[in-house]
Amino acid sequence: MMTAYITDLAVFLPNEPVANDQMEQMLGMVHQLPSRTRRIILRNNKIKTRYYALDPETGEATHTNAQLCAEAVRRLRPHEGFSLDEIDALCCGTTSPDQMIPGHASMVHGELGNAPCEIMSAAGVCISGMAALKYAWMAVALGQAKQAVATGSELSSTYMRARLCPPIRADKAEAVEKAPLLSFDADFLRWMLSDGAGAAFLSQRPRTDGISLRIDWIDTLSFANELEICMYAGAVKNPDGTLTGWREQPSLTAAVDNETFLLKQDVKLLNREIVTTSVERALTPMIAKHGLKAEEITWFLPHYSSDYFRLDIYNHMKGIGFDIPLERWFTNLYTK
């Protein structure tokens, strides 16, 4: 089997960065009341700026998710004279497609207007972009494509505008001060998420005029056979942990009234499982499988949506004997 190289990376972040004191002005106040929780959430996640595909004056969307993604792809320059028509496979992952059908990759392909090519849409939450990257890597490494593009993009702000958000109950607002993790519920994700797109160009050969990154392996693990649903949209979570999808609601009006379409997270499950499952249960077998050594890792890109998790993840990794010093960690969470 051949290998694959990332020969270029590109990003598109819409409009100007939005500071913490601008957020509520752009997203709007729920029932015209200032949020009781915004400052508490921001203090714990430590995000300073983020990007919204929203007009700051009107609050209307300036880009679709497909447009964000296509713009990132257009910015790729893997080699001199590169043309979008050279893409053999276009693999696009997102949590927030513009519609349920057709798939996100179809819409991005339509925006780009490049030559016919294989396309693949990856869904899911945080892992969708990595799933797209894995497909692109396998396509190139197996010789099914000479070159492929993988993307990850999100249009979270459209979930978070005041007109779609319910009012925050007083008891919830008071509970957040005592337990910051509660900030991951539907009412509070609006103070955390952001918009933007990234693209990676993959080729069978490294470039001759710059840095290329060889992909040796990409592993993903699902524990859906054991755990309840944690993050979801388009459904209501029942007391027994199952989901009832929007099509099983009494009516479309009822689905809207039940906040079925909002992005939500089961914070109790998250608190109980996220760090132990991702470190002890997922990372540990990968260390053994690939013979990984912490001292050989010079640049580590962990995924966490709030600084609240940073030290907990580090301490659990240290606890399994895989201590990567924090100065080798990279994140753009605080500014992107």
Short mmCIF file of C-alpha atoms in Angstrom, two decimals:
data_model
loop_
_atom_site.label_atom_id
_atom_site.label_comp_id
_atom_site.label_asym_id
_atom_site.label_seq_id
_atom_site.Cartn_x
_atom_site.Cartn_y
_atom_site.Cartn_z
CA MET A 1 0.00 0.00 0.00
CA MET A 2 1.20 3.49 -0.84
CA THR A 3 1.19 6.28 1.70
CA ALA A 4 -0.26 9.76 1.56
CA TYR A 5 1.07 13.19 2.38
CA ILE A 6 -0.66 16.37 3.46
CA THR A 7 0.95 18.84 1.07
CA ASP A 8 -1.09 21.91 1.92
CA LEU A 9 -3.52 23.24 4.52
CA ALA A 10 -5.93 26.15 4.23
CA VAL A 11 -8.49 27.83 6.44
CA PHE A 12 -11.37 30.24 6.05
CA LEU A 13 -12.77 32.12 9.03
CA PRO A 14 -15.72 34.38 8.20
CA ASN A 15 -15.83 38.10 8.90
CA GLU A 16 -13.98 39.78 11.77
CA PRO A 17 -13.18 38.09 15.10
CA VAL A 18 -15.93 38.51 17.68
CA ALA A 19 -14.87 39.43 21.22
CA ASN A 20 -16.71 38.26 24.33
CA ASP A 21 -18.49 41.56 24.85
CA GLN A 22 -19.84 41.48 21.28
CA MET A 23 -21.35 38.00 21.36
CA GLU A 24 -24.76 38.78 22.78
CA GLN A 25 -25.19 41.77 20.49
CA MET A 26 -24.67 39.52 17.44
CA LEU A 27 -26.57 36.45 18.62
CA GLY A 28 -29.33 38.46 20.25
CA MET A 29 -30.83 38.37 23.73
CA VAL A 30 -33.32 35.60 24.51
CA HIS A 31 -36.66 37.25 25.36
CA GLN A 32 -34.77 40.60 25.29
CA LEU A 33 -33.02 39.74 28.57
CA PRO A 34 -29.22 39.71 29.04
CA SER A 35 -27.79 36.26 29.73
CA ARG A 36 -27.20 35.40 33.38
CA THR A 37 -24.63 32.77 32.46
CA ARG A 38 -22.45 34.20 29.68
CA ARG A 39 -19.67 35.57 31.88
CA ILE A 40 -19.55 32.40 33.97
CA ILE A 41 -19.25 30.22 30.87
CA LEU A 42 -16.56 32.39 29.31
CA ARG A 43 -14.57 32.47 32.53
CA ASN A 44 -14.36 28.69 32.49
CA ASN A 45 -13.81 28.02 28.80
CA LYS A 46 -11.29 30.92 28.50
CA ILE A 47 -12.28 31.65 24.91
CA LYS A 48 -11.43 35.26 24.01
CA THR A 49 -12.52 35.55 20.36
CA ARG A 50 -14.43 33.46 17.86
CA TYR A 51 -15.84 33.83 14.33
CA TYR A 52 -19.46 34.04 13.22
CA ALA A 53 -20.82 33.87 9.68
CA LEU A 54 -23.31 36.55 10.70
CA ASP A 55 -23.81 40.14 9.69
CA PRO A 56 -23.08 42.19 12.85
CA GLU A 57 -25.82 44.67 12.01
CA THR A 58 -28.68 42.39 11.00
CA GLY A 59 -27.73 39.04 12.56
CA GLU A 60 -28.45 37.33 9.24
CA ALA A 61 -26.08 34.67 7.86
CA THR A 62 -23.31 35.87 5.55
CA HIS A 63 -22.29 32.35 4.42
CA THR A 64 -23.71 28.88 4.27
CA ASN A 65 -21.67 25.99 5.63
CA ALA A 66 -21.01 24.85 2.05
CA GLN A 67 -19.72 28.32 1.16
CA LEU A 68 -17.39 28.40 4.17
CA CYS A 69 -16.03 25.02 3.17
CA ALA A 70 -15.64 25.84 -0.51
CA GLU A 71 -13.74 29.02 0.33
CA ALA A 72 -11.23 27.03 2.41
CA VAL A 73 -10.73 24.60 -0.49
CA ARG A 74 -10.17 27.47 -2.94
CA ARG A 75 -7.31 28.71 -0.74
CA LEU A 76 -5.33 25.47 -1.12
CA ARG A 77 -2.06 25.82 -3.05
CA PRO A 78 -0.40 22.38 -2.94
CA HIS A 79 1.79 23.15 -5.95
CA GLU A 80 2.33 25.73 -8.65
CA GLY A 81 -0.44 25.75 -11.22
CA PHE A 82 -2.84 23.71 -9.08
CA SER A 83 -6.37 23.52 -10.41
CA LEU A 84 -9.49 22.46 -8.52
CA ASP A 85 -10.23 20.14 -11.43
CA GLU A 86 -7.28 17.99 -10.30
CA ILE A 87 -9.15 16.83 -7.19
CA ASP A 88 -10.01 13.14 -7.46
CA ALA A 89 -11.86 12.81 -4.15
CA LEU A 90 -13.60 15.49 -2.08
CA CYS A 91 -14.29 14.38 1.50
CA CYS A 92 -16.25 16.77 3.71
CA GLY A 93 -17.08 16.41 7.39
CA THR A 94 -19.41 18.59 9.44
CA THR A 95 -21.79 18.55 12.40
CA SER A 96 -23.93 21.35 10.99
CA PRO A 97 -24.82 20.82 7.31
CA ASP A 98 -27.10 23.38 5.72
CA GLN A 99 -29.77 20.73 5.13
CA MET A 100 -30.51 17.09 5.94
CA ILE A 101 -30.39 15.96 2.31
CA PRO A 102 -28.34 16.10 0.09
CA GLY A 103 -25.03 15.36 1.80
CA HIS A 104 -22.66 18.19 2.71
CA ALA A 105 -20.01 17.12 0.17
CA SER A 106 -22.55 17.42 -2.65
CA MET A 107 -23.24 21.00 -1.68
CA VAL A 108 -19.54 21.86 -1.42
CA HIS A 109 -18.88 20.27 -4.81
CA GLY A 110 -21.69 22.37 -6.22
CA GLU A 111 -20.21 25.55 -4.72
CA LEU A 112 -16.75 24.77 -6.12
CA GLY A 113 -17.98 23.89 -9.59
CA ASN A 114 -14.91 21.75 -10.22
CA ALA A 115 -14.76 18.69 -12.47
CA PRO A 116 -16.67 15.52 -11.58
CA CYS A 117 -14.97 13.67 -8.72
CA GLU A 118 -15.69 11.18 -5.97
CA ILE A 119 -17.37 12.80 -2.97
CA MET A 120 -17.96 11.63 0.61
CA SER A 121 -19.92 13.29 3.42
CA ALA A 122 -18.97 12.49 7.03
CA ALA A 123 -21.40 13.28 9.82
CA GLY A 124 -21.08 13.01 13.60
CA VAL A 125 -19.96 15.65 16.04
CA CYS A 126 -16.33 16.39 16.86
CA ILE A 127 -14.96 13.48 14.81
CA SER A 128 -16.59 14.34 11.47
CA GLY A 129 -13.60 16.22 10.07
CA MET A 130 -11.18 13.47 11.08
CA ALA A 131 -13.45 10.86 9.51
CA ALA A 132 -13.27 12.83 6.24
CA LEU A 133 -9.48 13.01 6.54
CA LYS A 134 -9.26 9.25 7.10
CA TYR A 135 -11.34 8.53 4.00
CA ALA A 136 -9.18 10.87 1.92
CA TRP A 137 -6.01 9.26 3.28
CA MET A 138 -7.24 5.74 2.50
CA ALA A 139 -8.34 6.76 -1.00
CA VAL A 140 -4.87 8.09 -1.80
CA ALA A 141 -2.92 5.36 0.01
CA LEU A 142 -4.91 2.61 -1.75
CA GLY A 143 -4.35 4.20 -5.14
CA GLN A 144 -8.04 4.97 -5.62
CA ALA A 145 -7.21 8.68 -5.93
CA LYS A 146 -3.99 10.43 -6.88
CA GLN A 147 -4.95 13.44 -4.81
CA ALA A 148 -7.79 14.19 -2.46
CA VAL A 149 -9.13 17.03 -0.36
CA ALA A 150 -10.48 16.60 3.17
CA THR A 151 -12.42 19.33 4.94
CA GLY A 152 -13.93 20.08 8.30
CA SER A 153 -16.39 22.96 8.66
CA GLU A 154 -19.00 24.23 11.07
CA LEU A 155 -21.77 26.80 10.98
CA SER A 156 -22.70 26.79 14.65
CA SER A 157 -23.91 30.36 14.99
CA THR A 158 -27.18 29.68 13.18
CA TYR A 159 -28.16 27.30 16.01
CA MET A 160 -27.37 29.97 18.57
CA ARG A 161 -29.29 33.03 17.45
CA ALA A 162 -31.81 34.19 20.04
CA ARG A 163 -34.81 33.45 17.86
CA LEU A 164 -34.07 29.71 18.12
CA CYS A 165 -33.04 29.58 21.78
CA PRO A 166 -35.32 28.99 24.77
CA PRO A 167 -35.15 31.16 27.88
CA ILE A 168 -32.75 29.99 30.58
CA ARG A 169 -34.41 28.87 33.77
CA ALA A 170 -33.27 30.60 36.94
CA ASP A 171 -32.31 27.32 38.62
CA LYS A 172 -30.05 26.41 35.70
CA ALA A 173 -28.33 29.78 35.78
CA GLU A 174 -27.62 29.39 39.49
CA ALA A 175 -26.37 25.81 39.03
CA VAL A 176 -23.75 26.85 36.49
CA GLU A 177 -21.82 28.83 39.09
CA LYS A 178 -21.52 25.70 41.25
CA ALA A 179 -20.86 23.25 38.39
CA PRO A 180 -19.28 24.85 35.29
CA LEU A 181 -19.70 21.64 33.32
CA LEU A 182 -23.40 22.41 33.07
CA SER A 183 -22.39 25.02 30.51
CA PHE A 184 -22.45 22.26 27.90
CA ASP A 185 -26.24 21.98 27.92
CA ALA A 186 -28.24 23.38 24.99
CA ASP A 187 -28.80 26.71 26.72
CA PHE A 188 -25.10 27.33 27.09
CA LEU A 189 -23.39 25.91 24.01
CA ARG A 190 -24.17 29.25 22.35
CA TRP A 191 -21.38 30.88 24.39
CA MET A 192 -18.80 28.38 23.16
CA LEU A 193 -19.21 27.33 19.54
CA SER A 194 -17.93 29.09 16.44
CA ASP A 195 -17.92 29.10 12.62
CA GLY A 196 -15.17 28.31 10.13
CA ALA A 197 -13.67 25.78 7.74
CA GLY A 198 -10.36 24.06 7.13
CA ALA A 199 -9.08 22.00 4.20
CA ALA A 200 -6.20 19.57 3.70
CA PHE A 201 -4.77 18.50 0.35
CA LEU A 202 -3.48 14.92 0.20
CA SER A 203 -1.15 13.52 -2.44
CA GLN A 204 0.80 10.32 -3.10
CA ARG A 205 4.06 12.27 -3.18
CA PRO A 206 5.50 15.00 -0.95
CA ARG A 207 5.86 18.45 -2.45
CA THR A 208 9.30 19.56 -3.65
CA ASP A 209 9.08 23.18 -2.53
CA GLY A 210 7.85 23.07 1.06
CA ILE A 211 6.80 21.02 4.06
CA SER A 212 4.74 17.85 3.65
CA LEU A 213 3.27 15.77 6.46
CA ARG A 214 3.19 11.98 5.97
CA ILE A 215 0.17 10.24 7.45
CA ASP A 216 1.19 6.96 9.07
CA TRP A 217 -2.14 6.02 10.65
CA ILE A 218 -5.51 7.37 11.76
CA ASP A 219 -7.43 5.40 14.38
CA THR A 220 -10.95 6.07 15.61
CA LEU A 221 -12.91 4.12 18.21
CA SER A 222 -16.63 4.07 18.92
CA PHE A 223 -18.12 3.16 22.28
CA ALA A 224 -21.71 3.56 21.08
CA ASN A 225 -22.27 -0.13 21.86
CA GLU A 226 -21.88 0.69 25.56
CA LEU A 227 -22.72 4.34 26.19
CA GLU A 228 -25.88 6.42 25.86
CA ILE A 229 -26.11 9.22 23.32
CA CYS A 230 -24.21 12.29 24.54
CA MET A 231 -24.52 15.04 21.92
CA TYR A 232 -27.50 15.19 19.60
CA ALA A 233 -29.80 17.34 17.48
CA GLY A 234 -33.04 16.54 15.70
CA ALA A 235 -34.22 14.32 18.53
CA VAL A 236 -35.37 14.27 22.15
CA LYS A 237 -33.49 12.16 24.69
CA ASN A 238 -35.75 9.96 26.76
CA PRO A 239 -35.30 9.03 30.45
CA ASP A 240 -34.06 5.54 29.43
CA GLY A 241 -31.27 7.03 27.29
CA THR A 242 -32.88 6.35 23.92
CA LEU A 243 -33.68 9.03 21.34
CA THR A 244 -37.00 9.88 19.76
CA GLY A 245 -36.35 11.48 16.39
CA TRP A 246 -38.17 14.56 15.13
CA ARG A 247 -40.28 12.52 12.71
CA GLU A 248 -41.82 10.65 15.65
CA GLN A 249 -43.04 13.84 17.33
CA PRO A 250 -46.82 14.42 17.25
CA SER A 251 -46.35 17.17 14.69
CA LEU A 252 -43.70 19.41 13.22
CA THR A 253 -44.96 22.18 15.50
CA ALA A 254 -44.50 19.90 18.50
CA ALA A 255 -40.97 19.09 17.37
CA VAL A 256 -40.15 22.79 17.27
CA ASP A 257 -41.83 23.46 20.61
CA ASN A 258 -39.86 20.59 22.20
CA GLU A 259 -36.59 22.18 21.04
CA THR A 260 -35.94 19.01 19.05
CA PHE A 261 -33.72 20.73 16.51
CA LEU A 262 -31.34 22.44 18.93
CA LEU A 263 -27.87 21.02 19.49
CA LYS A 264 -27.75 19.51 22.98
CA GLN A 265 -25.40 17.55 25.19
CA ASP A 266 -26.00 15.21 28.11
CA VAL A 267 -23.73 16.92 30.62
CA LYS A 268 -23.98 14.24 33.30
CA LEU A 269 -22.82 11.59 30.84
CA LEU A 270 -20.12 13.92 29.52
CA ASN A 271 -18.80 14.58 33.01
CA ARG A 272 -18.73 10.90 33.85
CA GLU A 273 -17.20 9.54 30.66
CA ILE A 274 -15.40 12.03 28.43
CA VAL A 275 -11.93 12.04 29.97
CA THR A 276 -11.74 8.46 31.22
CA THR A 277 -13.15 7.03 27.99
CA SER A 278 -10.97 9.11 25.68
CA VAL A 279 -7.76 8.56 27.66
CA GLU A 280 -7.87 5.26 29.55
CA ARG A 281 -10.10 3.36 27.12
CA ALA A 282 -9.24 4.87 23.72
CA LEU A 283 -5.69 6.20 23.95
CA THR A 284 -4.28 3.29 25.97
CA PRO A 285 -4.84 0.60 23.28
CA MET A 286 -3.54 2.96 20.58
CA ILE A 287 -0.31 3.46 22.53
CA ALA A 288 0.18 -0.30 22.63
CA LYS A 289 -0.89 -0.84 19.01
CA HIS A 290 1.50 1.74 17.54
CA GLY A 291 4.32 1.59 20.10
CA LEU A 292 3.88 5.25 20.98
CA LYS A 293 6.27 6.97 23.38
CA ALA A 294 5.35 10.26 24.99
CA GLU A 295 8.93 11.58 24.85
CA GLU A 296 8.96 11.20 21.05
CA ILE A 297 5.86 13.36 20.52
CA THR A 298 7.01 16.94 19.95
CA TRP A 299 3.68 18.50 18.91
CA PHE A 300 0.36 17.36 20.38
CA LEU A 301 -3.04 18.61 19.21
CA PRO A 302 -5.70 17.55 21.72
CA HIS A 303 -9.36 18.24 21.12
CA TYR A 304 -11.33 19.84 23.91
CA SER A 305 -14.10 22.40 23.67
CA SER A 306 -13.34 24.19 26.93
CA ASP A 307 -10.22 24.93 28.95
CA TYR A 308 -12.19 23.36 31.79
CA PHE A 309 -10.97 19.95 30.53
CA ARG A 310 -7.33 20.76 29.84
CA LEU A 311 -5.66 19.82 33.12
CA ASP A 312 -8.00 16.88 33.70
CA ILE A 313 -6.97 15.37 30.35
CA TYR A 314 -3.30 16.02 31.11
CA ASN A 315 -3.50 14.41 34.55
CA HIS A 316 -5.28 11.33 33.20
CA MET A 317 -2.66 10.94 30.44
CA LYS A 318 0.04 11.27 33.05
CA GLY A 319 -1.80 8.67 35.12
CA ILE A 320 -1.50 6.06 32.34
CA GLY A 321 2.22 6.83 31.99
CA PHE A 322 1.89 8.98 28.88
CA ASP A 323 3.11 12.38 30.05
CA ILE A 324 3.35 14.90 27.21
CA PRO A 325 4.47 18.21 28.79
CA LEU A 326 1.93 21.00 28.36
CA GLU A 327 4.45 23.13 26.46
CA ARG A 328 4.14 20.59 23.60
CA TRP A 329 0.35 20.96 23.47
CA PHE A 330 -1.23 23.17 20.82
CA THR A 331 -4.75 24.58 20.65
CA ASN A 332 -6.35 27.55 18.93
CA LEU A 333 -9.46 27.26 21.12
CA TYR A 334 -8.94 30.63 22.80
CA THR A 335 -8.85 32.70 19.61
CA LYS A 336 -10.71 30.61 17.00
#
